[in-house]
Amino acid sequence: MPEVWFEDFTVGREFRTPAVTVTDADILEFARRFDPQPFHVDALAAAQSPYRGLIASGLHTIALTFRLFLDSGALAVASLGSFGLDEIRWREPVRPGDTLSVVVEVVAARPSASKPDRGIASLRYRTVNQRGETVMTMVGHQFVRRRP
Amino acid sequence: MPEVWFEDFTVGREFRTPAVTVTDADILEFARRFDPQPFHVDALAAAQSPYRGLIASGLHTIALTFRLFLDSGALAVASLGSFGLDEIRWREPVRPGDTLSVVVEVVAARPSASKPDRGIASLRYRTVNQRGETVMTMVGHQFVRRRP
């Protein structure tokens, strides 16, 4: 991908990420560390839960989504971090063997009021599985350097 | 903690979590996996960044915050998962050696419109460090079983 600076985050532009397949082991490892609820860490309990089987922690889905966006290269040269996320919604379960990729659309872009070297790009993330189902959506706000 | 069911998530109630100290190794391990931006994975690059040193990925802070809440026991018997998070704001950097704990306040509680066995508790998380600084706030929406 050619270098992406603040000026390149034009409203409506879409970025597409690579894909990643989520394994049983990935789900268990993340959840044991950060979200050890029965339906994330115990296949038997998960089978008897309303989710009828093991599902990934939603926090894991957020982390994978952002990693995929980094892997797209869009933040490779100009990212200065982020101040927040909004409207995270988990819409479908992520199960072992699912393959996720992300469509990231620029929904707003404004220069920083206080720092002339940067702007703020607001990005709508839509994470989809191998059946084209949207499993998660969220909006993130990214500090991005202006083109030097 | 005594069992906590939907009826126990009364607006204004506060839960306090245990604390966790975040190490260099924790920060690097999470960030290499999910958020390998220079200021999260490379101490030298981080020192030259606007953050003037290594900081934890904000996604790591979300995950630690939720884990601490689970460790409080408030979701031990009645959690049915979550549909989303809102208004995540990273307010101060989290650095190696910082000790985090969380204050979780019930800001809304309503019965499910479609499922009589549960309600939805909306919770405001405030993650604080060892100096009493608020490093992150967010609102989460939790499905919680009613008392049997």
PDB file of N, CA, C and O in Angstrom, chain A residues 88-146:
ATOM      1  N   ILE A  88     -19.101  -0.211  19.967  1.00  0.00           N
ATOM      2  CA  ILE A  88     -18.719  -1.597  19.678  1.00  0.00           C
ATOM      3  C   ILE A  88     -19.960  -2.467  19.842  1.00  0.00           C
ATOM      4  O   ILE A  88     -20.612  -2.434  20.892  1.00  0.00           O
ATOM      5  N   ARG A  89     -20.297  -3.206  18.808  1.00  0.00           N
ATOM      6  CA  ARG A  89     -21.450  -4.112  18.866  1.00  0.00           C
ATOM      7  C   ARG A  89     -21.052  -5.481  18.343  1.00  0.00           C
ATOM      8  O   ARG A  89     -20.572  -5.602  17.216  1.00  0.00           O
ATOM      9  N   TRP A  90     -21.257  -6.490  19.188  1.00  0.00           N
ATOM     10  CA  TRP A  90     -21.013  -7.873  18.776  1.00  0.00           C
ATOM     11  C   TRP A  90     -22.318  -8.412  18.226  1.00  0.00           C
ATOM     12  O   TRP A  90     -23.323  -8.514  18.944  1.00  0.00           O
ATOM     13  N   ARG A  91     -22.316  -8.729  16.933  1.00  0.00           N
ATOM     14  CA  ARG A  91     -23.569  -9.022  16.229  1.00  0.00           C
ATOM     15  C   ARG A  91     -23.798 -10.505  15.981  1.00  0.00           C
ATOM     16  O   ARG A  91     -24.937 -10.965  15.924  1.00  0.00           O
ATOM     17  N   GLU A  92     -22.727 -11.242  15.805  1.00  0.00           N
ATOM     18  CA  GLU A  92     -22.809 -12.700  15.646  1.00  0.00           C
ATOM     19  C   GLU A  92     -21.638 -13.299  16.411  1.00  0.00           C
ATOM     20  O   GLU A  92     -20.572 -12.688  16.482  1.00  0.00           O
ATOM     21  N   PRO A  93     -21.797 -14.515  16.933  1.00  0.00           N
ATOM     22  CA  PRO A  93     -20.668 -15.156  17.621  1.00  0.00           C
ATOM     23  C   PRO A  93     -19.525 -15.467  16.651  1.00  0.00           C
ATOM     24  O   PRO A  93     -19.746 -15.710  15.471  1.00  0.00           O
ATOM     25  N   VAL A  94     -18.302 -15.426  17.175  1.00  0.00           N
ATOM     26  CA  VAL A  94     -17.118 -15.913  16.444  1.00  0.00           C
ATOM     27  C   VAL A  94     -16.765 -17.269  17.033  1.00  0.00           C
ATOM     28  O   VAL A  94     -16.550 -17.390  18.249  1.00  0.00           O
ATOM     29  N   ARG A  95     -16.717 -18.283  16.157  1.00  0.00           N
ATOM     30  CA  ARG A  95     -16.508 -19.665  16.618  1.00  0.00           C
ATOM     31  C   ARG A  95     -15.187 -20.206  16.069  1.00  0.00           C
ATOM     32  O   ARG A  95     -14.656 -19.678  15.091  1.00  0.00           O
ATOM     33  N   PRO A  96     -14.669 -21.274  16.689  1.00  0.00           N
ATOM     34  CA  PRO A  96     -13.422 -21.861  16.186  1.00  0.00           C
ATOM     35  C   PRO A  96     -13.532 -22.195  14.705  1.00  0.00           C
ATOM     36  O   PRO A  96     -14.552 -22.737  14.261  1.00  0.00           O
ATOM     37  N   GLY A  97     -12.504 -21.852  13.947  1.00  0.00           N
ATOM     38  CA  GLY A  97     -12.498 -22.111  12.507  1.00  0.00           C
ATOM     39  C   GLY A  97     -13.017 -20.956  11.673  1.00  0.00           C
ATOM     40  O   GLY A  97     -12.847 -20.958  10.443  1.00  0.00           O
ATOM     41  N   ASP A  98     -13.634 -19.960  12.300  1.00  0.00           N
ATOM     42  CA  ASP A  98     -14.115 -18.805  11.528  1.00  0.00           C
ATOM     43  C   ASP A  98     -12.932 -18.008  10.983  1.00  0.00           C
ATOM     44  O   ASP A  98     -11.895 -17.869  11.635  1.00  0.00           O
ATOM     45  N   THR A  99     -13.130 -17.470   9.782  1.00  0.00           N
ATOM     46  CA  THR A  99     -12.121 -16.622   9.135  1.00  0.00           C
ATOM     47  C   THR A  99     -12.671 -15.203   9.066  1.00  0.00           C
ATOM     48  O   THR A  99     -13.737 -14.977   8.506  1.00  0.00           O
ATOM     49  N   LEU A 100     -11.924 -14.289   9.671  1.00  0.00           N
ATOM     50  CA  LEU A 100     -12.388 -12.896   9.784  1.00  0.00           C
ATOM     51  C   LEU A 100     -11.563 -11.968   8.907  1.00  0.00           C
ATOM     52  O   LEU A 100     -10.348 -12.138   8.775  1.00  0.00           O
ATOM     53  N   SER A 101     -12.230 -10.984   8.344  1.00  0.00           N
ATOM     54  CA  SER A 101     -11.536  -9.869   7.708  1.00  0.00           C
ATOM     55  C   SER A 101     -12.353  -8.611   8.004  1.00  0.00           C
ATOM     56  O   SER A 101     -13.457  -8.710   8.547  1.00  0.00           O
ATOM     57  N   VAL A 102     -11.796  -7.463   7.661  1.00  0.00           N
ATOM     58  CA  VAL A 102     -12.404  -6.214   8.120  1.00  0.00           C
ATOM     59  C   VAL A 102     -12.477  -5.219   6.967  1.00  0.00           C
ATOM     60  O   VAL A 102     -11.526  -5.110   6.178  1.00  0.00           O
ATOM     61  N   VAL A 103     -13.609  -4.522   6.896  1.00  0.00           N
ATOM     62  CA  VAL A 103     -13.752  -3.366   6.016  1.00  0.00           C
ATOM     63  C   VAL A 103     -13.740  -2.135   6.911  1.00  0.00           C
ATOM     64  O   VAL A 103     -14.515  -2.061   7.875  1.00  0.00           O
ATOM     65  N   VAL A 104     -12.850  -1.192   6.616  1.00  0.00           N
ATOM     66  CA  VAL A 104     -12.683  -0.005   7.456  1.00  0.00           C
ATOM     67  C   VAL A 104     -12.984   1.223   6.595  1.00  0.00           C
ATOM     68  O   VAL A 104     -12.288   1.482   5.615  1.00  0.00           O
ATOM     69  N   GLU A 105     -14.031   1.955   6.981  1.00  0.00           N
ATOM     70  CA  GLU A 105     -14.455   3.125   6.202  1.00  0.00           C
ATOM     71  C   GLU A 105     -14.181   4.404   6.993  1.00  0.00           C
ATOM     72  O   GLU A 105     -14.485   4.480   8.194  1.00  0.00           O
ATOM     73  N   VAL A 106     -13.647   5.403   6.316  1.00  0.00           N
ATOM     74  CA  VAL A 106     -13.422   6.704   6.950  1.00  0.00           C
ATOM     75  C   VAL A 106     -14.773   7.416   7.047  1.00  0.00           C
ATOM     76  O   VAL A 106     -15.427   7.656   6.028  1.00  0.00           O
ATOM     77  N   VAL A 107     -15.210   7.722   8.273  1.00  0.00           N
ATOM     78  CA  VAL A 107     -16.497   8.388   8.451  1.00  0.00           C
ATOM     79  C   VAL A 107     -16.344   9.861   8.825  1.00  0.00           C
ATOM     80  O   VAL A 107     -17.301  10.630   8.705  1.00  0.00           O
ATOM     81  N   ALA A 108     -15.174  10.280   9.267  1.00  0.00           N
ATOM     82  CA  ALA A 108     -14.927  11.695   9.549  1.00  0.00           C
ATOM     83  C   ALA A 108     -13.426  11.918   9.570  1.00  0.00           C
ATOM     84  O   ALA A 108     -12.655  10.994   9.861  1.00  0.00           O
ATOM     85  N   ALA A 109     -13.009  13.131   9.265  1.00  0.00           N
ATOM     86  CA  ALA A 109     -11.583  13.485   9.326  1.00  0.00           C
ATOM     87  C   ALA A 109     -11.513  14.977   9.599  1.00  0.00           C
ATOM     88  O   ALA A 109     -12.142  15.773   8.896  1.00  0.00           O
ATOM     89  N   ARG A 110     -10.793  15.339  10.668  1.00  0.00           N
ATOM     90  CA  ARG A 110     -10.678  16.767  10.991  1.00  0.00           C
ATOM     91  C   ARG A 110      -9.277  17.047  11.506  1.00  0.00           C
ATOM     92  O   ARG A 110      -8.673  16.210  12.196  1.00  0.00           O
ATOM     93  N   PRO A 111      -8.766  18.234  11.189  1.00  0.00           N
ATOM     94  CA  PRO A 111      -7.451  18.603  11.710  1.00  0.00           C
ATOM     95  C   PRO A 111      -7.525  18.748  13.233  1.00  0.00           C
ATOM     96  O   PRO A 111      -8.581  19.087  13.772  1.00  0.00           O
ATOM     97  N   SER A 112      -6.445  18.470  13.922  1.00  0.00           N
ATOM     98  CA  SER A 112      -6.393  18.698  15.364  1.00  0.00           C
ATOM     99  C   SER A 112      -6.498  20.192  15.641  1.00  0.00           C
ATOM    100  O   SER A 112      -5.884  21.012  14.949  1.00  0.00           O
ATOM    101  N   ALA A 113      -7.273  20.543  16.666  1.00  0.00           N
ATOM    102  CA  ALA A 113      -7.420  21.961  17.017  1.00  0.00           C
ATOM    103  C   ALA A 113      -6.148  22.497  17.674  1.00  0.00           C
ATOM    104  O   ALA A 113      -5.833  23.674  17.569  1.00  0.00           O
ATOM    105  N   SER A 114      -5.415  21.611  18.368  1.00  0.00           N
ATOM    106  CA  SER A 114      -4.287  22.089  19.163  1.00  0.00           C
ATOM    107  C   SER A 114      -2.925  21.753  18.556  1.00  0.00           C
ATOM    108  O   SER A 114      -1.944  22.419  18.839  1.00  0.00           O
ATOM    109  N   LYS A 115      -2.837  20.717  17.706  1.00  0.00           N
ATOM    110  CA  LYS A 115      -1.543  20.275  17.204  1.00  0.00           C
ATOM    111  C   LYS A 115      -1.528  20.259  15.681  1.00  0.00           C
ATOM    112  O   LYS A 115      -2.164  19.416  15.050  1.00  0.00           O
ATOM    113  N   PRO A 116      -0.782  21.200  15.097  1.00  0.00           N
ATOM    114  CA  PRO A 116      -0.848  21.371  13.634  1.00  0.00           C
ATOM    115  C   PRO A 116      -0.242  20.220  12.845  1.00  0.00           C
ATOM    116  O   PRO A 116      -0.455  20.147  11.638  1.00  0.00           O
ATOM    117  N   ASP A 117       0.485  19.314  13.514  1.00  0.00           N
ATOM    118  CA  ASP A 117       1.134  18.234  12.765  1.00  0.00           C
ATOM    119  C   ASP A 117       0.230  17.036  12.524  1.00  0.00           C
ATOM    120  O   ASP A 117       0.654  16.062  11.913  1.00  0.00           O
ATOM    121  N   ARG A 118      -1.034  17.104  12.987  1.00  0.00           N
ATOM    122  CA  ARG A 118      -1.858  15.895  12.934  1.00  0.00           C
ATOM    123  C   ARG A 118      -3.339  16.181  12.734  1.00  0.00           C
ATOM    124  O   ARG A 118      -3.791  17.321  12.879  1.00  0.00           O
ATOM    125  N   GLY A 119      -4.073  15.133  12.423  1.00  0.00           N
ATOM    126  CA  GLY A 119      -5.527  15.215  12.364  1.00  0.00           C
ATOM    127  C   GLY A 119      -6.116  14.005  13.064  1.00  0.00           C
ATOM    128  O   GLY A 119      -5.388  13.133  13.548  1.00  0.00           O
ATOM    129  N   ILE A 120      -7.440  13.982  13.116  1.00  0.00           N
ATOM    130  CA  ILE A 120      -8.144  12.856  13.729  1.00  0.00           C
ATOM    131  C   ILE A 120      -9.033  12.221  12.671  1.00  0.00           C
ATOM    132  O   ILE A 120      -9.885  12.894  12.084  1.00  0.00           O
ATOM    133  N   ALA A 121      -8.793  10.942  12.414  1.00  0.00           N
ATOM    134  CA  ALA A 121      -9.618  10.189  11.472  1.00  0.00           C
ATOM    135  C   ALA A 121     -10.531   9.259  12.263  1.00  0.00           C
ATOM    136  O   ALA A 121     -10.053   8.495  13.111  1.00  0.00           O
ATOM    137  N   SER A 122     -11.822   9.348  11.998  1.00  0.00           N
ATOM    138  CA  SER A 122     -12.767   8.427  12.641  1.00  0.00           C
ATOM    139  C   SER A 122     -13.120   7.347  11.637  1.00  0.00           C
ATOM    140  O   SER A 122     -13.483   7.642  10.493  1.00  0.00           O
ATOM    141  N   LEU A 123     -12.995   6.111  12.078  1.00  0.00           N
ATOM    142  CA  LEU A 123     -13.050   4.954  11.186  1.00  0.00           C
ATOM    143  C   LEU A 123     -14.126   3.993  11.659  1.00  0.00           C
ATOM    144  O   LEU A 123     -14.177   3.649  12.842  1.00  0.00           O
ATOM    145  N   ARG A 124     -14.964   3.554  10.734  1.00  0.00           N
ATOM    146  CA  ARG A 124     -15.973   2.548  11.075  1.00  0.00           C
ATOM    147  C   ARG A 124     -15.466   1.186  10.632  1.00  0.00           C
ATOM    148  O   ARG A 124     -15.214   0.958   9.455  1.00  0.00           O
ATOM    149  N   TYR A 125     -15.295   0.300  11.603  1.00  0.00           N
ATOM    150  CA  TYR A 125     -14.797  -1.051  11.351  1.00  0.00           C
ATOM    151  C   TYR A 125     -15.998  -1.994  11.235  1.00  0.00           C
ATOM    152  O   TYR A 125     -16.884  -1.985  12.097  1.00  0.00           O
ATOM    153  N   ARG A 126     -15.970  -2.829  10.205  1.00  0.00           N
ATOM    154  CA  ARG A 126     -16.984  -3.891  10.086  1.00  0.00           C
ATOM    155  C   ARG A 126     -16.232  -5.197   9.889  1.00  0.00           C
ATOM    156  O   ARG A 126     -15.541  -5.369   8.876  1.00  0.00           O
ATOM    157  N   THR A 127     -16.349  -6.069  10.865  1.00  0.00           N
ATOM    158  CA  THR A 127     -15.630  -7.347  10.840  1.00  0.00           C
ATOM    159  C   THR A 127     -16.586  -8.417  10.318  1.00  0.00           C
ATOM    160  O   THR A 127     -17.691  -8.567  10.849  1.00  0.00           O
ATOM    161  N   VAL A 128     -16.162  -9.125   9.270  1.00  0.00           N
ATOM    162  CA  VAL A 128     -17.052 -10.117   8.628  1.00  0.00           C
ATOM    163  C   VAL A 128     -16.408 -11.501   8.680  1.00  0.00           C
ATOM    164  O   VAL A 128     -15.179 -11.634   8.705  1.00  0.00           O
ATOM    165  N   ASN A 129     -17.265 -12.513   8.695  1.00  0.00           N
ATOM    166  CA  ASN A 129     -16.751 -13.887   8.690  1.00  0.00           C
ATOM    167  C   ASN A 129     -16.803 -14.472   7.266  1.00  0.00           C
ATOM    168  O   ASN A 129     -17.149 -13.780   6.300  1.00  0.00           O
ATOM    169  N   GLN A 130     -16.431 -15.752   7.172  1.00  0.00           N
ATOM    170  CA  GLN A 130     -16.301 -16.403   5.862  1.00  0.00           C
ATOM    171  C   GLN A 130     -17.656 -16.571   5.161  1.00  0.00           C
ATOM    172  O   GLN A 130     -17.696 -16.878   3.972  1.00  0.00           O
ATOM    173  N   ARG A 131     -18.753 -16.370   5.885  1.00  0.00           N
ATOM    174  CA  ARG A 131     -20.080 -16.439   5.249  1.00  0.00           C
ATOM    175  C   ARG A 131     -20.604 -15.042   4.900  1.00  0.00           C
ATOM    176  O   ARG A 131     -21.750 -14.896   4.495  1.00  0.00           O
ATOM    177  N   GLY A 132     -19.765 -14.043   5.097  1.00  0.00           N
ATOM    178  CA  GLY A 132     -20.186 -12.672   4.789  1.00  0.00           C
ATOM    179  C   GLY A 132     -21.032 -12.046   5.882  1.00  0.00           C
ATOM    180  O   GLY A 132     -21.552 -10.944   5.705  1.00  0.00           O
ATOM    181  N   GLU A 133     -21.172 -12.744   7.015  1.00  0.00           N
ATOM    182  CA  GLU A 133     -21.936 -12.183   8.133  1.00  0.00           C
ATOM    183  C   GLU A 133     -21.087 -11.155   8.875  1.00  0.00           C
ATOM    184  O   GLU A 133     -19.893 -11.387   9.115  1.00  0.00           O
ATOM    185  N   THR A 134     -21.704 -10.038   9.241  1.00  0.00           N
ATOM    186  CA  THR A 134     -21.016  -9.041  10.059  1.00  0.00           C
ATOM    187  C   THR A 134     -21.021  -9.534  11.505  1.00  0.00           C
ATOM    188  O   THR A 134     -22.091  -9.690  12.099  1.00  0.00           O
ATOM    189  N   VAL A 135     -19.839  -9.776  12.061  1.00  0.00           N
ATOM    190  CA  VAL A 135     -19.780 -10.275  13.444  1.00  0.00           C
ATOM    191  C   VAL A 135     -19.585  -9.142  14.443  1.00  0.00           C
ATOM    192  O   VAL A 135     -19.988  -9.253  15.595  1.00  0.00           O
ATOM    193  N   MET A 136     -18.985  -8.039  14.000  1.00  0.00           N
ATOM    194  CA  MET A 136     -18.765  -6.910  14.918  1.00  0.00           C
ATOM    195  C   MET A 136     -18.663  -5.619  14.130  1.00  0.00           C
ATOM    196  O   MET A 136     -18.144  -5.612  13.000  1.00  0.00           O
ATOM    197  N   THR A 137     -19.145  -4.543  14.723  1.00  0.00           N
ATOM    198  CA  THR A 137     -18.895  -3.197  14.179  1.00  0.00           C
ATOM    199  C   THR A 137     -18.396  -2.312  15.323  1.00  0.00           C
ATOM    200  O   THR A 137     -18.732  -2.529  16.493  1.00  0.00           O
ATOM    201  N   MET A 138     -17.582  -1.320  14.958  1.00  0.00           N
ATOM    202  CA  MET A 138     -17.161  -0.323  15.951  1.00  0.00           C
ATOM    203  C   MET A 138     -16.646   0.910  15.207  1.00  0.00           C
ATOM    204  O   MET A 138     -16.392   0.863  13.998  1.00  0.00           O
ATOM    205  N   VAL A 139     -16.525   1.999  15.948  1.00  0.00           N
ATOM    206  CA  VAL A 139     -15.942   3.227  15.407  1.00  0.00           C
ATOM    207  C   VAL A 139     -14.713   3.568  16.243  1.00  0.00           C
ATOM    208  O   VAL A 139     -14.791   3.574  17.484  1.00  0.00           O
ATOM    209  N   GLY A 140     -13.594   3.811  15.578  1.00  0.00           N
ATOM    210  CA  GLY A 140     -12.366   4.183  16.277  1.00  0.00           C
ATOM    211  C   GLY A 140     -11.886   5.546  15.829  1.00  0.00           C
ATOM    212  O   GLY A 140     -12.157   5.958  14.704  1.00  0.00           O
ATOM    213  N   HIS A 141     -11.194   6.213  16.730  1.00  0.00           N
ATOM    214  CA  HIS A 141     -10.708   7.567  16.451  1.00  0.00           C
ATOM    215  C   HIS A 141      -9.192   7.554  16.514  1.00  0.00           C
ATOM    216  O   HIS A 141      -8.614   7.272  17.572  1.00  0.00           O
ATOM    217  N   GLN A 142      -8.563   7.878  15.395  1.00  0.00           N
ATOM    218  CA  GLN A 142      -7.127   7.686  15.247  1.00  0.00           C
ATOM    219  C   GLN A 142      -6.429   9.032  15.060  1.00  0.00           C
ATOM    220  O   GLN A 142      -6.853   9.829  14.222  1.00  0.00           O
ATOM    221  N   PHE A 143      -5.387   9.279  15.826  1.00  0.00           N
ATOM    222  CA  PHE A 143      -4.524  10.439  15.542  1.00  0.00           C
ATOM    223  C   PHE A 143      -3.594  10.061  14.392  1.00  0.00           C
ATOM    224  O   PHE A 143      -2.919   9.021  14.457  1.00  0.00           O
ATOM    225  N   VAL A 144      -3.537  10.915  13.374  1.00  0.00           N
ATOM    226  CA  VAL A 144      -2.742  10.600  12.191  1.00  0.00           C
ATOM    227  C   VAL A 144      -1.913  11.823  11.794  1.00  0.00           C
ATOM    228  O   VAL A 144      -2.439  12.943  11.706  1.00  0.00           O
ATOM    229  N   ARG A 145      -0.622  11.621  11.533  1.00  0.00           N
ATOM    230  CA  ARG A 145       0.252  12.720  11.107  1.00  0.00           C
ATOM    231  C   ARG A 145      -0.143  13.241   9.728  1.00  0.00           C
ATOM    232  O   ARG A 145      -0.486  12.458   8.832  1.00  0.00           O
ATOM    233  N   ARG A 146      -0.027  14.556   9.562  1.00  0.00           N
ATOM    234  CA  ARG A 146      -0.167  15.145   8.234  1.00  0.00           C
ATOM    235  C   ARG A 146       1.046  14.801   7.387  1.00  0.00           C
ATOM    236  O   ARG A 146       2.144  14.580   7.908  1.00  0.00           O
TER     237      ARG A 146
END
